[in-house]
C-alpha cells in the first residue's frame, strides 16, 4: 500500500511542462486574431477605397452628363434662336435693314455664345453665361420681330392706300375721259353752232366803166364784174375775225380761180374744194353783218353762174345768176 505523498513517483506522468503549452496557445491565438483583424481592416480599406472611387467616378460621370445635357440643351435653344433671326431677313429690304442696324451687337453675342458651346470642357459657369447670352439674344430678336410686325402693318396700310389711290386714279381717268369726251362733243357742238347763217343773197352783174361809173346789166358781153352780197349773223359765234369763202362756177362747169394760183378749201361735208375768193370780216357776236364780194373778169360767157358761200367748213348760202346773149340794142 502506497502512502500519499507530495512527491512524484516514477510511474506518474510529468506535469512540469503543462503551463508552457498553455502560454503558447494563447500567443498563437492572439497572433491569429491580430492577423484576422488586420486582414479585415485591409479588406475594409480596399472596399472603402473602391466605393469612394466608384462614388467619385459616378459624381464625375453625373457632372459630365449634366454638363453635356446643359450644353446640348443650350445648343438647341441657340439653334432655334438663330432660326428666328434668319426668318427676319428674307427678301424684304426693310427687314434686312433692321438686322443691319443691330448687326454689331448681334454678331458679338453670336461669337461669344458659339465660343462657349464649342468648348468640349465648358464649365457650368460658362454654360450659365451662355444661357444668359442666349436670353439676351432672344430679347433683341423679339424686339426685331415687334419692329418687323409694325413695318408689315405699315406696308399693308401703304398697299391698301396704294390700291385705293389706284382705284381713285382710274375713276378720275375714267371721269376725265368722259369729261374730255363730253367737252370735245360740246366743243364740236359749239363749233358747229357758231357757223354763220346767211340771208338776202344777191348776185349782181355789173358793167363797170373806165371812169368808175357802174351799170347793172344781164348781157354777158357787157358784164365785167359780178358782185355777190349777203348778210351773216350768229348768236353763238364769238366776236372777232371770221373767214368767208366764195366759189363761182361758170356755165362750162369750171371754177373761177385766182390767176396767181388755185386755192383749196376743206369743207365738212363736200371734201376739198377750190375756191374763187376769200374775205375776212370782223364780226360782233349777235349782230347781223353785210358782206360784199366782187369778182372781176374781162369776159363772161352766156349761161348760168353758180355762187356758193362757205364759212367754218359749211356751205351757208347758194345762188344762181344767168347772163344772156345780148340783142341788137343790148
PDB file of C-alpha atoms in Angstrom:
ATOM      1  CA  UNK A   1       0.000   0.000   0.000  1.00  0.00           C
ATOM      2  CA  UNK A   2       1.276   3.164  -1.151  1.00  0.00           C
ATOM      3  CA  UNK A   3       1.330   6.179   1.007  1.00  0.00           C
ATOM      4  CA  UNK A   4       0.021   9.551  -0.003  1.00  0.00           C
ATOM      5  CA  UNK A   5       2.857  11.873  -0.720  1.00  0.00           C
ATOM      6  CA  UNK A   6       3.519  15.080  -2.483  1.00  0.00           C
ATOM      7  CA  UNK A   7       6.438  13.773  -4.267  1.00  0.00           C
ATOM      8  CA  UNK A   8       6.063  12.337  -7.712  1.00  0.00           C
ATOM      9  CA  UNK A   9       6.709   8.745  -8.395  1.00  0.00           C
ATOM     10  CA  UNK A  10       8.499   7.162 -11.230  1.00  0.00           C
ATOM     11  CA  UNK A  11       5.315   5.784 -12.676  1.00  0.00           C
ATOM     12  CA  UNK A  12       3.384   9.103 -12.837  1.00  0.00           C
ATOM     13  CA  UNK A  13       3.485  11.368 -15.917  1.00  0.00           C
ATOM     14  CA  UNK A  14       5.485  14.556 -15.641  1.00  0.00           C
ATOM     15  CA  UNK A  15       3.383  17.746 -15.332  1.00  0.00           C
ATOM     16  CA  UNK A  16       6.184  20.216 -15.250  1.00  0.00           C
ATOM     17  CA  UNK A  17       5.601  21.445 -18.984  1.00  0.00           C
ATOM     18  CA  UNK A  18       1.777  21.970 -18.968  1.00  0.00           C
ATOM     19  CA  UNK A  19       1.863  25.690 -18.158  1.00  0.00           C
ATOM     20  CA  UNK A  20       4.247  26.379 -21.051  1.00  0.00           C
ATOM     21  CA  UNK A  21       1.872  24.704 -23.593  1.00  0.00           C
ATOM     22  CA  UNK A  22      -0.996  26.888 -22.475  1.00  0.00           C
ATOM     23  CA  UNK A  23       1.027  30.049 -22.935  1.00  0.00           C
ATOM     24  CA  UNK A  24       1.968  29.086 -26.490  1.00  0.00           C
ATOM     25  CA  UNK A  25      -1.641  28.555 -27.420  1.00  0.00           C
ATOM     26  CA  UNK A  26      -2.594  31.940 -26.095  1.00  0.00           C
ATOM     27  CA  UNK A  27       0.087  33.724 -28.082  1.00  0.00           C
ATOM     28  CA  UNK A  28      -0.880  31.852 -31.165  1.00  0.00           C
ATOM     29  CA  UNK A  29      -4.474  32.794 -30.746  1.00  0.00           C
ATOM     30  CA  UNK A  30      -3.523  36.431 -30.254  1.00  0.00           C
ATOM     31  CA  UNK A  31      -1.429  36.451 -33.419  1.00  0.00           C
ATOM     32  CA  UNK A  32      -4.179  34.779 -35.412  1.00  0.00           C
ATOM     33  CA  UNK A  33      -6.679  37.303 -34.089  1.00  0.00           C
ATOM     34  CA  UNK A  34      -4.406  40.177 -34.912  1.00  0.00           C
ATOM     35  CA  UNK A  35      -3.875  38.852 -38.405  1.00  0.00           C
ATOM     36  CA  UNK A  36      -7.618  38.406 -38.857  1.00  0.00           C
ATOM     37  CA  UNK A  37      -8.247  41.928 -37.646  1.00  0.00           C
ATOM     38  CA  UNK A  38      -5.525  43.258 -39.962  1.00  0.00           C
ATOM     39  CA  UNK A  39      -6.929  41.280 -42.863  1.00  0.00           C
ATOM     40  CA  UNK A  40     -10.428  42.521 -42.158  1.00  0.00           C
ATOM     41  CA  UNK A  41      -9.088  46.057 -41.911  1.00  0.00           C
ATOM     42  CA  UNK A  42      -7.298  45.686 -45.220  1.00  0.00           C
ATOM     43  CA  UNK A  43     -10.417  44.348 -46.834  1.00  0.00           C
ATOM     44  CA  UNK A  44     -12.468  47.156 -45.316  1.00  0.00           C
ATOM     45  CA  UNK A  45      -9.962  49.747 -46.586  1.00  0.00           C
ATOM     46  CA  UNK A  46      -9.986  48.221 -50.027  1.00  0.00           C
ATOM     47  CA  UNK A  47     -13.775  48.137 -50.049  1.00  0.00           C
ATOM     48  CA  UNK A  48     -13.973  51.738 -48.789  1.00  0.00           C
ATOM     49  CA  UNK A  49     -11.384  52.933 -51.270  1.00  0.00           C
ATOM     50  CA  UNK A  50     -13.154  51.122 -54.082  1.00  0.00           C
ATOM     51  CA  UNK A  51     -16.536  52.530 -53.052  1.00  0.00           C
ATOM     52  CA  UNK A  52     -15.061  56.031 -52.774  1.00  0.00           C
ATOM     53  CA  UNK A  53     -13.509  55.709 -56.232  1.00  0.00           C
ATOM     54  CA  UNK A  54     -16.793  54.472 -57.608  1.00  0.00           C
ATOM     55  CA  UNK A  55     -18.557  57.373 -55.927  1.00  0.00           C
ATOM     56  CA  UNK A  56     -16.134  59.875 -57.394  1.00  0.00           C
ATOM     57  CA  UNK A  57     -16.455  58.281 -60.814  1.00  0.00           C
ATOM     58  CA  UNK A  58     -20.229  58.392 -60.532  1.00  0.00           C
ATOM     59  CA  UNK A  59     -20.147  62.019 -59.421  1.00  0.00           C
ATOM     60  CA  UNK A  60     -17.829  62.943 -62.278  1.00  0.00           C
ATOM     61  CA  UNK A  61     -19.987  60.980 -64.710  1.00  0.00           C
ATOM     62  CA  UNK A  62     -23.144  62.711 -63.462  1.00  0.00           C
ATOM     63  CA  UNK A  63     -21.395  66.085 -63.653  1.00  0.00           C
ATOM     64  CA  UNK A  64     -20.201  65.318 -67.179  1.00  0.00           C
ATOM     65  CA  UNK A  65     -23.639  64.114 -68.202  1.00  0.00           C
ATOM     66  CA  UNK A  66     -25.189  67.196 -66.656  1.00  0.00           C
ATOM     67  CA  UNK A  67     -22.702  69.423 -68.449  1.00  0.00           C
ATOM     68  CA  UNK A  68     -23.325  67.635 -71.731  1.00  0.00           C
ATOM     69  CA  UNK A  69     -27.078  67.813 -71.192  1.00  0.00           C
ATOM     70  CA  UNK A  70     -26.897  71.541 -70.394  1.00  0.00           C
ATOM     71  CA  UNK A  71     -24.678  72.263 -73.376  1.00  0.00           C
ATOM     72  CA  UNK A  72     -26.897  70.215 -75.702  1.00  0.00           C
ATOM     73  CA  UNK A  73     -29.972  71.962 -74.355  1.00  0.00           C
ATOM     74  CA  UNK A  74     -28.315  75.339 -74.843  1.00  0.00           C
ATOM     75  CA  UNK A  75     -27.250  74.292 -78.330  1.00  0.00           C
ATOM     76  CA  UNK A  76     -30.881  73.507 -79.227  1.00  0.00           C
ATOM     77  CA  UNK A  77     -32.027  76.830 -77.776  1.00  0.00           C
ATOM     78  CA  UNK A  78     -29.289  78.646 -79.674  1.00  0.00           C
ATOM     79  CA  UNK A  79     -30.167  76.944 -82.972  1.00  0.00           C
ATOM     80  CA  UNK A  80     -33.820  77.905 -82.527  1.00  0.00           C
ATOM     81  CA  UNK A  81     -32.743  81.477 -81.786  1.00  0.00           C
ATOM     82  CA  UNK A  82     -30.694  81.578 -84.992  1.00  0.00           C
ATOM     83  CA  UNK A  83     -33.719  80.301 -86.948  1.00  0.00           C
ATOM     84  CA  UNK A  84     -35.791  83.189 -85.555  1.00  0.00           C
ATOM     85  CA  UNK A  85     -33.049  85.581 -86.598  1.00  0.00           C
ATOM     86  CA  UNK A  86     -32.816  84.130 -90.107  1.00  0.00           C
ATOM     87  CA  UNK A  87     -36.576  84.374 -90.565  1.00  0.00           C
ATOM     88  CA  UNK A  88     -36.387  88.141 -90.137  1.00  0.00           C
ATOM     89  CA  UNK A  89     -34.086  88.747 -93.107  1.00  0.00           C
ATOM     90  CA  UNK A  90     -35.921  87.225 -96.089  1.00  0.00           C
ATOM     91  CA  UNK A  91     -36.148  89.317 -99.226  1.00  0.00           C
ATOM     92  CA  UNK A  92     -37.586  92.437 -97.638  1.00  0.00           C
ATOM     93  CA  UNK A  93     -35.097  95.298 -97.632  1.00  0.00           C
ATOM     94  CA  UNK A  94     -36.662  96.911 -94.578  1.00  0.00           C
ATOM     95  CA  UNK A  95     -36.384  93.637 -92.625  1.00  0.00           C
ATOM     96  CA  UNK A  96     -32.761  93.222 -93.662  1.00  0.00           C
ATOM     97  CA  UNK A  97     -32.200  96.813 -92.619  1.00  0.00           C
ATOM     98  CA  UNK A  98     -33.396  96.007 -89.105  1.00  0.00           C
ATOM     99  CA  UNK A  99     -30.719  93.319 -88.796  1.00  0.00           C
ATOM    100  CA  UNK A 100     -28.071  95.559 -90.310  1.00  0.00           C
ATOM    101  CA  UNK A 101     -28.706  98.331 -87.788  1.00  0.00           C
ATOM    102  CA  UNK A 102     -28.092  95.958 -84.887  1.00  0.00           C
ATOM    103  CA  UNK A 103     -25.555  93.725 -86.637  1.00  0.00           C
ATOM    104  CA  UNK A 104     -22.606  94.599 -84.377  1.00  0.00           C
ATOM    105  CA  UNK A 105     -24.430  93.734 -81.142  1.00  0.00           C
ATOM    106  CA  UNK A 106     -25.943  90.546 -82.550  1.00  0.00           C
ATOM    107  CA  UNK A 107     -22.664  89.293 -84.021  1.00  0.00           C
ATOM    108  CA  UNK A 108     -20.898  89.937 -80.729  1.00  0.00           C
ATOM    109  CA  UNK A 109     -23.449  87.805 -78.878  1.00  0.00           C
ATOM    110  CA  UNK A 110     -23.285  85.063 -81.513  1.00  0.00           C
ATOM    111  CA  UNK A 111     -19.486  84.885 -81.319  1.00  0.00           C
ATOM    112  CA  UNK A 112     -19.420  84.609 -77.511  1.00  0.00           C
ATOM    113  CA  UNK A 113     -22.226  82.028 -77.382  1.00  0.00           C
ATOM    114  CA  UNK A 114     -20.652  79.953 -80.148  1.00  0.00           C
ATOM    115  CA  UNK A 115     -17.266  80.055 -78.409  1.00  0.00           C
ATOM    116  CA  UNK A 116     -18.749  78.637 -75.202  1.00  0.00           C
ATOM    117  CA  UNK A 117     -20.900  75.953 -76.843  1.00  0.00           C
ATOM    118  CA  UNK A 118     -17.992  74.770 -78.988  1.00  0.00           C
ATOM    119  CA  UNK A 119     -15.872  74.063 -75.908  1.00  0.00           C
ATOM    120  CA  UNK A 120     -15.742  70.357 -75.088  1.00  0.00           C
ATOM    121  CA  UNK A 121     -14.956  71.038 -71.422  1.00  0.00           C
ATOM    122  CA  UNK A 122     -17.083  74.102 -70.831  1.00  0.00           C
ATOM    123  CA  UNK A 123     -17.604  74.780 -67.149  1.00  0.00           C
ATOM    124  CA  UNK A 124     -21.018  75.208 -65.600  1.00  0.00           C
ATOM    125  CA  UNK A 125     -20.277  78.874 -65.069  1.00  0.00           C
ATOM    126  CA  UNK A 126     -19.531  79.250 -68.775  1.00  0.00           C
ATOM    127  CA  UNK A 127     -22.735  77.374 -69.676  1.00  0.00           C
ATOM    128  CA  UNK A 128     -24.680  79.649 -67.341  1.00  0.00           C
ATOM    129  CA  UNK A 129     -23.085  82.608 -69.105  1.00  0.00           C
ATOM    130  CA  UNK A 130     -24.131  81.173 -72.462  1.00  0.00           C
ATOM    131  CA  UNK A 131     -27.692  80.774 -71.175  1.00  0.00           C
ATOM    132  CA  UNK A 132     -27.799  84.453 -70.171  1.00  0.00           C
ATOM    133  CA  UNK A 133     -26.379  85.496 -73.558  1.00  0.00           C
ATOM    134  CA  UNK A 134     -28.944  83.392 -75.426  1.00  0.00           C
ATOM    135  CA  UNK A 135     -31.717  85.048 -73.418  1.00  0.00           C
ATOM    136  CA  UNK A 136     -30.291  88.465 -74.326  1.00  0.00           C
ATOM    137  CA  UNK A 137     -30.127  87.499 -77.998  1.00  0.00           C
ATOM    138  CA  UNK A 138     -33.732  86.283 -77.888  1.00  0.00           C
ATOM    139  CA  UNK A 139     -34.774  89.580 -76.345  1.00  0.00           C
ATOM    140  CA  UNK A 140     -33.135  91.511 -79.164  1.00  0.00           C
ATOM    141  CA  UNK A 141     -34.769  89.228 -81.732  1.00  0.00           C
ATOM    142  CA  UNK A 142     -38.146  89.729 -80.027  1.00  0.00           C
ATOM    143  CA  UNK A 143     -37.687  93.484 -80.415  1.00  0.00           C
ATOM    144  CA  UNK A 144     -36.810  92.965 -84.072  1.00  0.00           C
ATOM    145  CA  UNK A 145     -39.917  90.824 -84.574  1.00  0.00           C
ATOM    146  CA  UNK A 146     -42.069  93.531 -82.999  1.00  0.00           C
ATOM    147  CA  UNK A 147     -40.497  96.140 -85.282  1.00  0.00           C
ATOM    148  CA  UNK A 148     -40.965  93.812 -88.226  1.00  0.00           C
ATOM    149  CA  UNK A 149     -44.632  93.375 -87.372  1.00  0.00           C
ATOM    150  CA  UNK A 150     -45.005  97.160 -87.237  1.00  0.00           C
ATOM    151  CA  UNK A 151     -43.354  97.520 -90.626  1.00  0.00           C
ATOM    152  CA  UNK A 152     -45.558  94.796 -92.068  1.00  0.00           C
ATOM    153  CA  UNK A 153     -48.574  96.660 -90.781  1.00  0.00           C
ATOM    154  CA  UNK A 154     -47.323  99.864 -92.373  1.00  0.00           C
ATOM    155  CA  UNK A 155     -46.633  98.034 -95.621  1.00  0.00           C
ATOM    156  CA  UNK A 156     -50.134  96.595 -95.625  1.00  0.00           C
ATOM    157  CA  UNK A 157     -51.571 100.036 -94.939  1.00  0.00           C
ATOM    158  CA  UNK A 158     -49.441 101.519 -97.717  1.00  0.00           C
ATOM    159  CA  UNK A 159     -50.526  98.744-100.063  1.00  0.00           C
ATOM    160  CA  UNK A 160     -54.148  99.382 -99.134  1.00  0.00           C
ATOM    161  CA  UNK A 161     -53.694 103.121 -99.635  1.00  0.00           C
ATOM    162  CA  UNK A 162     -51.946 102.475-102.933  1.00  0.00           C
ATOM    163  CA  UNK A 163     -54.803 100.250-104.068  1.00  0.00           C
ATOM    164  CA  UNK A 164     -57.298 102.924-103.064  1.00  0.00           C
ATOM    165  CA  UNK A 165     -55.272 105.619-104.826  1.00  0.00           C
ATOM    166  CA  UNK A 166     -55.028 103.437-107.927  1.00  0.00           C
ATOM    167  CA  UNK A 167     -58.776 102.935-107.920  1.00  0.00           C
ATOM    168  CA  UNK A 168     -59.335 106.647-107.402  1.00  0.00           C
ATOM    169  CA  UNK A 169     -56.887 107.392-110.218  1.00  0.00           C
ATOM    170  CA  UNK A 170     -58.718 105.001-112.510  1.00  0.00           C
ATOM    171  CA  UNK A 171     -62.004 106.628-111.547  1.00  0.00           C
ATOM    172  CA  UNK A 172     -60.540 110.080-112.186  1.00  0.00           C
ATOM    173  CA  UNK A 173     -59.116 108.946-115.512  1.00  0.00           C
ATOM    174  CA  UNK A 174     -62.470 107.467-116.470  1.00  0.00           C
ATOM    175  CA  UNK A 175     -64.227 110.647-115.397  1.00  0.00           C
ATOM    176  CA  UNK A 176     -61.594 112.703-117.195  1.00  0.00           C
ATOM    177  CA  UNK A 177     -62.055 110.659-120.341  1.00  0.00           C
ATOM    178  CA  UNK A 178     -65.793 111.082-120.008  1.00  0.00           C
ATOM    179  CA  UNK A 179     -65.378 114.774-119.283  1.00  0.00           C
ATOM    180  CA  UNK A 180     -62.907 115.153-122.136  1.00  0.00           C
ATOM    181  CA  UNK A 181     -65.243 113.299-124.461  1.00  0.00           C
ATOM    182  CA  UNK A 182     -68.149 115.405-123.312  1.00  0.00           C
ATOM    183  CA  UNK A 183     -66.028 118.510-123.579  1.00  0.00           C
ATOM    184  CA  UNK A 184     -64.936 117.576-127.086  1.00  0.00           C
ATOM    185  CA  UNK A 185     -68.519 116.805-128.018  1.00  0.00           C
ATOM    186  CA  UNK A 186     -69.644 120.080-126.507  1.00  0.00           C
ATOM    187  CA  UNK A 187     -66.828 121.939-128.276  1.00  0.00           C
ATOM    188  CA  UNK A 188     -67.842 120.296-131.525  1.00  0.00           C
ATOM    189  CA  UNK A 189     -71.448 121.262-130.927  1.00  0.00           C
ATOM    190  CA  UNK A 190     -70.454 124.825-130.103  1.00  0.00           C
ATOM    191  CA  UNK A 191     -68.179 124.908-133.134  1.00  0.00           C
ATOM    192  CA  UNK A 192     -70.966 123.765-135.430  1.00  0.00           C
ATOM    193  CA  UNK A 193     -73.430 126.077-133.738  1.00  0.00           C
ATOM    194  CA  UNK A 194     -71.070 129.019-134.257  1.00  0.00           C
ATOM    195  CA  UNK A 195     -71.363 128.709-138.041  1.00  0.00           C
ATOM    196  CA  UNK A 196     -72.909 131.802-139.610  1.00  0.00           C
ATOM    197  CA  UNK A 197     -76.298 131.781-141.233  1.00  0.00           C
ATOM    198  CA  UNK A 198     -76.556 133.725-144.490  1.00  0.00           C
ATOM    199  CA  UNK A 199     -79.571 135.556-145.880  1.00  0.00           C
ATOM    200  CA  UNK A 200     -80.516 138.042-148.606  1.00  0.00           C
ATOM    201  CA  UNK A 201     -78.003 136.593-151.060  1.00  0.00           C
ATOM    202  CA  UNK A 202     -77.818 138.587-154.286  1.00  0.00           C
ATOM    203  CA  UNK A 203     -75.672 138.248-157.404  1.00  0.00           C
ATOM    204  CA  UNK A 204     -75.437 141.476-159.394  1.00  0.00           C
ATOM    205  CA  UNK A 205     -73.753 141.633-162.854  1.00  0.00           C
ATOM    206  CA  UNK A 206     -72.094 144.996-163.411  1.00  0.00           C
ATOM    207  CA  UNK A 207     -70.843 146.854-166.444  1.00  0.00           C
ATOM    208  CA  UNK A 208     -68.086 148.918-164.860  1.00  0.00           C
ATOM    209  CA  UNK A 209     -66.957 151.881-166.968  1.00  0.00           C
ATOM    210  CA  UNK A 210     -63.428 153.184-167.074  1.00  0.00           C
ATOM    211  CA  UNK A 211     -64.355 156.313-165.147  1.00  0.00           C
ATOM    212  CA  UNK A 212     -65.824 154.222-162.319  1.00  0.00           C
ATOM    213  CA  UNK A 213     -69.424 154.520-163.393  1.00  0.00           C
ATOM    214  CA  UNK A 214     -71.349 151.239-162.968  1.00  0.00           C
ATOM    215  CA  UNK A 215     -74.412 149.910-164.715  1.00  0.00           C
ATOM    216  CA  UNK A 216     -76.356 146.755-163.933  1.00  0.00           C
ATOM    217  CA  UNK A 217     -76.779 144.501-166.993  1.00  0.00           C
ATOM    218  CA  UNK A 218     -77.534 140.869-167.734  1.00  0.00           C
ATOM    219  CA  UNK A 219     -75.866 140.898-171.126  1.00  0.00           C
ATOM    220  CA  UNK A 220     -72.852 138.646-170.887  1.00  0.00           C
ATOM    221  CA  UNK A 221     -70.622 140.558-173.237  1.00  0.00           C
ATOM    222  CA  UNK A 222     -71.103 143.788-171.284  1.00  0.00           C
ATOM    223  CA  UNK A 223     -70.513 142.313-167.797  1.00  0.00           C
ATOM    224  CA  UNK A 224     -67.021 142.709-166.386  1.00  0.00           C
ATOM    225  CA  UNK A 225     -67.817 142.319-162.662  1.00  0.00           C
ATOM    226  CA  UNK A 226     -70.103 140.168-160.535  1.00  0.00           C
ATOM    227  CA  UNK A 227     -70.912 141.426-157.058  1.00  0.00           C
ATOM    228  CA  UNK A 228     -72.037 138.776-154.532  1.00  0.00           C
ATOM    229  CA  UNK A 229     -73.712 140.250-151.436  1.00  0.00           C
ATOM    230  CA  UNK A 230     -75.378 138.642-148.389  1.00  0.00           C
ATOM    231  CA  UNK A 231     -75.973 139.122-144.677  1.00  0.00           C
ATOM    232  CA  UNK A 232     -74.447 136.898-141.962  1.00  0.00           C
ATOM    233  CA  UNK A 233     -75.202 136.540-138.252  1.00  0.00           C
ATOM    234  CA  UNK A 234     -74.863 134.145-135.302  1.00  0.00           C
ATOM    235  CA  UNK A 235     -75.646 134.415-131.619  1.00  0.00           C
ATOM    236  CA  UNK A 236     -73.073 131.756-130.561  1.00  0.00           C
ATOM    237  CA  UNK A 237     -70.029 132.803-132.572  1.00  0.00           C
ATOM    238  CA  UNK A 238     -67.606 134.915-130.583  1.00  0.00           C
ATOM    239  CA  UNK A 239     -66.657 138.370-131.715  1.00  0.00           C
ATOM    240  CA  UNK A 240     -63.551 138.531-133.876  1.00  0.00           C
ATOM    241  CA  UNK A 241     -62.236 137.802-137.360  1.00  0.00           C
ATOM    242  CA  UNK A 242     -64.050 135.240-139.491  1.00  0.00           C
ATOM    243  CA  UNK A 243     -63.074 133.868-142.915  1.00  0.00           C
ATOM    244  CA  UNK A 244     -65.673 133.593-145.672  1.00  0.00           C
ATOM    245  CA  UNK A 245     -65.058 131.738-148.959  1.00  0.00           C
ATOM    246  CA  UNK A 246     -66.922 132.283-152.251  1.00  0.00           C
ATOM    247  CA  UNK A 247     -66.923 129.746-155.086  1.00  0.00           C
ATOM    248  CA  UNK A 248     -68.073 130.898-158.526  1.00  0.00           C
ATOM    249  CA  UNK A 249     -68.673 128.204-161.133  1.00  0.00           C
ATOM    250  CA  UNK A 250     -69.142 129.277-164.783  1.00  0.00           C
ATOM    251  CA  UNK A 251     -71.503 127.831-167.389  1.00  0.00           C
ATOM    252  CA  UNK A 252     -68.718 125.494-168.510  1.00  0.00           C
ATOM    253  CA  UNK A 253     -68.534 123.935-165.032  1.00  0.00           C
ATOM    254  CA  UNK A 254     -65.167 125.429-164.246  1.00  0.00           C
ATOM    255  CA  UNK A 255     -64.466 127.332-161.027  1.00  0.00           C
ATOM    256  CA  UNK A 256     -63.163 130.854-161.333  1.00  0.00           C
ATOM    257  CA  UNK A 257     -59.830 130.898-159.525  1.00  0.00           C
ATOM    258  CA  UNK A 258     -57.178 133.404-158.654  1.00  0.00           C
ATOM    259  CA  UNK A 259     -54.752 133.746-161.573  1.00  0.00           C
ATOM    260  CA  UNK A 260     -51.885 133.607-159.086  1.00  0.00           C
ATOM    261  CA  UNK A 261     -52.790 130.022-158.267  1.00  0.00           C
ATOM    262  CA  UNK A 262     -55.640 127.799-157.237  1.00  0.00           C
ATOM    263  CA  UNK A 263     -56.504 127.690-153.544  1.00  0.00           C
ATOM    264  CA  UNK A 264     -58.239 124.820-151.746  1.00  0.00           C
ATOM    265  CA  UNK A 265     -60.864 124.862-149.020  1.00  0.00           C
ATOM    266  CA  UNK A 266     -61.507 121.858-146.721  1.00  0.00           C
ATOM    267  CA  UNK A 267     -65.233 121.503-146.208  1.00  0.00           C
ATOM    268  CA  UNK A 268     -67.021 119.367-143.609  1.00  0.00           C
ATOM    269  CA  UNK A 269     -69.397 117.627-145.969  1.00  0.00           C
ATOM    270  CA  UNK A 270     -68.126 118.159-149.524  1.00  0.00           C
ATOM    271  CA  UNK A 271     -64.425 117.378-149.179  1.00  0.00           C
ATOM    272  CA  UNK A 272     -61.736 119.689-150.526  1.00  0.00           C
ATOM    273  CA  UNK A 273     -62.914 122.324-152.989  1.00  0.00           C
ATOM    274  CA  UNK A 274     -61.204 125.075-154.954  1.00  0.00           C
ATOM    275  CA  UNK A 275     -62.495 128.482-154.065  1.00  0.00           C
ATOM    276  CA  UNK A 276     -62.680 131.743-156.043  1.00  0.00           C
ATOM    277  CA  UNK A 277     -62.409 134.384-153.390  1.00  0.00           C
ATOM    278  CA  UNK A 278     -61.649 134.614-149.662  1.00  0.00           C
ATOM    279  CA  UNK A 279     -62.541 137.540-147.449  1.00  0.00           C
ATOM    280  CA  UNK A 280     -62.037 138.099-143.724  1.00  0.00           C
ATOM    281  CA  UNK A 281     -64.623 140.087-141.819  1.00  0.00           C
ATOM    282  CA  UNK A 282     -64.662 141.462-138.286  1.00  0.00           C
ATOM    283  CA  UNK A 283     -67.749 140.057-136.634  1.00  0.00           C
ATOM    284  CA  UNK A 284     -69.515 141.207-133.480  1.00  0.00           C
ATOM    285  CA  UNK A 285     -71.368 138.471-131.621  1.00  0.00           C
ATOM    286  CA  UNK A 286     -75.155 138.503-132.004  1.00  0.00           C
ATOM    287  CA  UNK A 287     -75.275 141.131-134.747  1.00  0.00           C
ATOM    288  CA  UNK A 288     -76.083 140.990-138.463  1.00  0.00           C
ATOM    289  CA  UNK A 289     -73.307 141.987-140.853  1.00  0.00           C
ATOM    290  CA  UNK A 290     -73.496 142.684-144.573  1.00  0.00           C
ATOM    291  CA  UNK A 291     -70.810 141.240-146.821  1.00  0.00           C
ATOM    292  CA  UNK A 292     -69.955 142.086-150.435  1.00  0.00           C
ATOM    293  CA  UNK A 293     -67.564 140.090-152.590  1.00  0.00           C
ATOM    294  CA  UNK A 294     -66.626 141.463-156.058  1.00  0.00           C
ATOM    295  CA  UNK A 295     -65.424 139.199-158.860  1.00  0.00           C
ATOM    296  CA  UNK A 296     -63.702 140.867-161.842  1.00  0.00           C
ATOM    297  CA  UNK A 297     -63.423 139.160-165.224  1.00  0.00           C
ATOM    298  CA  UNK A 298     -62.789 140.591-168.699  1.00  0.00           C
ATOM    299  CA  UNK A 299     -65.162 138.248-170.491  1.00  0.00           C
ATOM    300  CA  UNK A 300     -68.194 136.451-169.090  1.00  0.00           C
ATOM    301  CA  UNK A 301     -69.937 133.723-171.046  1.00  0.00           C
ATOM    302  CA  UNK A 302     -73.631 133.465-171.517  1.00  0.00           C
ATOM    303  CA  UNK A 303     -75.342 130.957-169.257  1.00  0.00           C
ATOM    304  CA  UNK A 304     -75.804 130.226-165.571  1.00  0.00           C
ATOM    305  CA  UNK A 305     -73.253 131.219-162.935  1.00  0.00           C
ATOM    306  CA  UNK A 306     -73.447 129.264-159.691  1.00  0.00           C
ATOM    307  CA  UNK A 307     -72.428 131.044-156.487  1.00  0.00           C
ATOM    308  CA  UNK A 308     -71.611 129.126-153.231  1.00  0.00           C
ATOM    309  CA  UNK A 309     -70.653 130.695-149.898  1.00  0.00           C
ATOM    310  CA  UNK A 310     -68.709 128.698-147.202  1.00  0.00           C
ATOM    311  CA  UNK A 311     -67.894 129.579-143.633  1.00  0.00           C
ATOM    312  CA  UNK A 312     -66.458 127.343-140.886  1.00  0.00           C
ATOM    313  CA  UNK A 313     -66.321 124.499-143.406  1.00  0.00           C
ATOM    314  CA  UNK A 314     -70.054 124.561-144.073  1.00  0.00           C
ATOM    315  CA  UNK A 315     -71.978 125.904-147.061  1.00  0.00           C
ATOM    316  CA  UNK A 316     -74.088 128.760-145.747  1.00  0.00           C
ATOM    317  CA  UNK A 317     -75.530 130.166-148.986  1.00  0.00           C
ATOM    318  CA  UNK A 318     -76.024 129.311-152.662  1.00  0.00           C
ATOM    319  CA  UNK A 319     -77.477 131.135-155.664  1.00  0.00           C
ATOM    320  CA  UNK A 320     -77.537 131.271-159.461  1.00  0.00           C
ATOM    321  CA  UNK A 321     -77.338 134.161-161.895  1.00  0.00           C
ATOM    322  CA  UNK A 322     -77.965 133.911-165.640  1.00  0.00           C
ATOM    323  CA  UNK A 323     -76.187 136.079-168.179  1.00  0.00           C
ATOM    324  CA  UNK A 324     -77.894 136.393-171.519  1.00  0.00           C
ATOM    325  CA  UNK A 325     -76.699 136.884-175.004  1.00  0.00           C
ATOM    326  CA  UNK A 326     -77.216 140.493-175.969  1.00  0.00           C
ATOM    327  CA  UNK A 327     -79.555 141.592-178.838  1.00  0.00           C
ATOM    328  CA  UNK A 328     -79.091 144.257-181.468  1.00  0.00           C
ATOM    329  CA  UNK A 329     -79.533 147.024-178.917  1.00  0.00           C
ATOM    330  CA  UNK A 330     -78.339 145.072-175.871  1.00  0.00           C
TER     331      UNK A 330
END
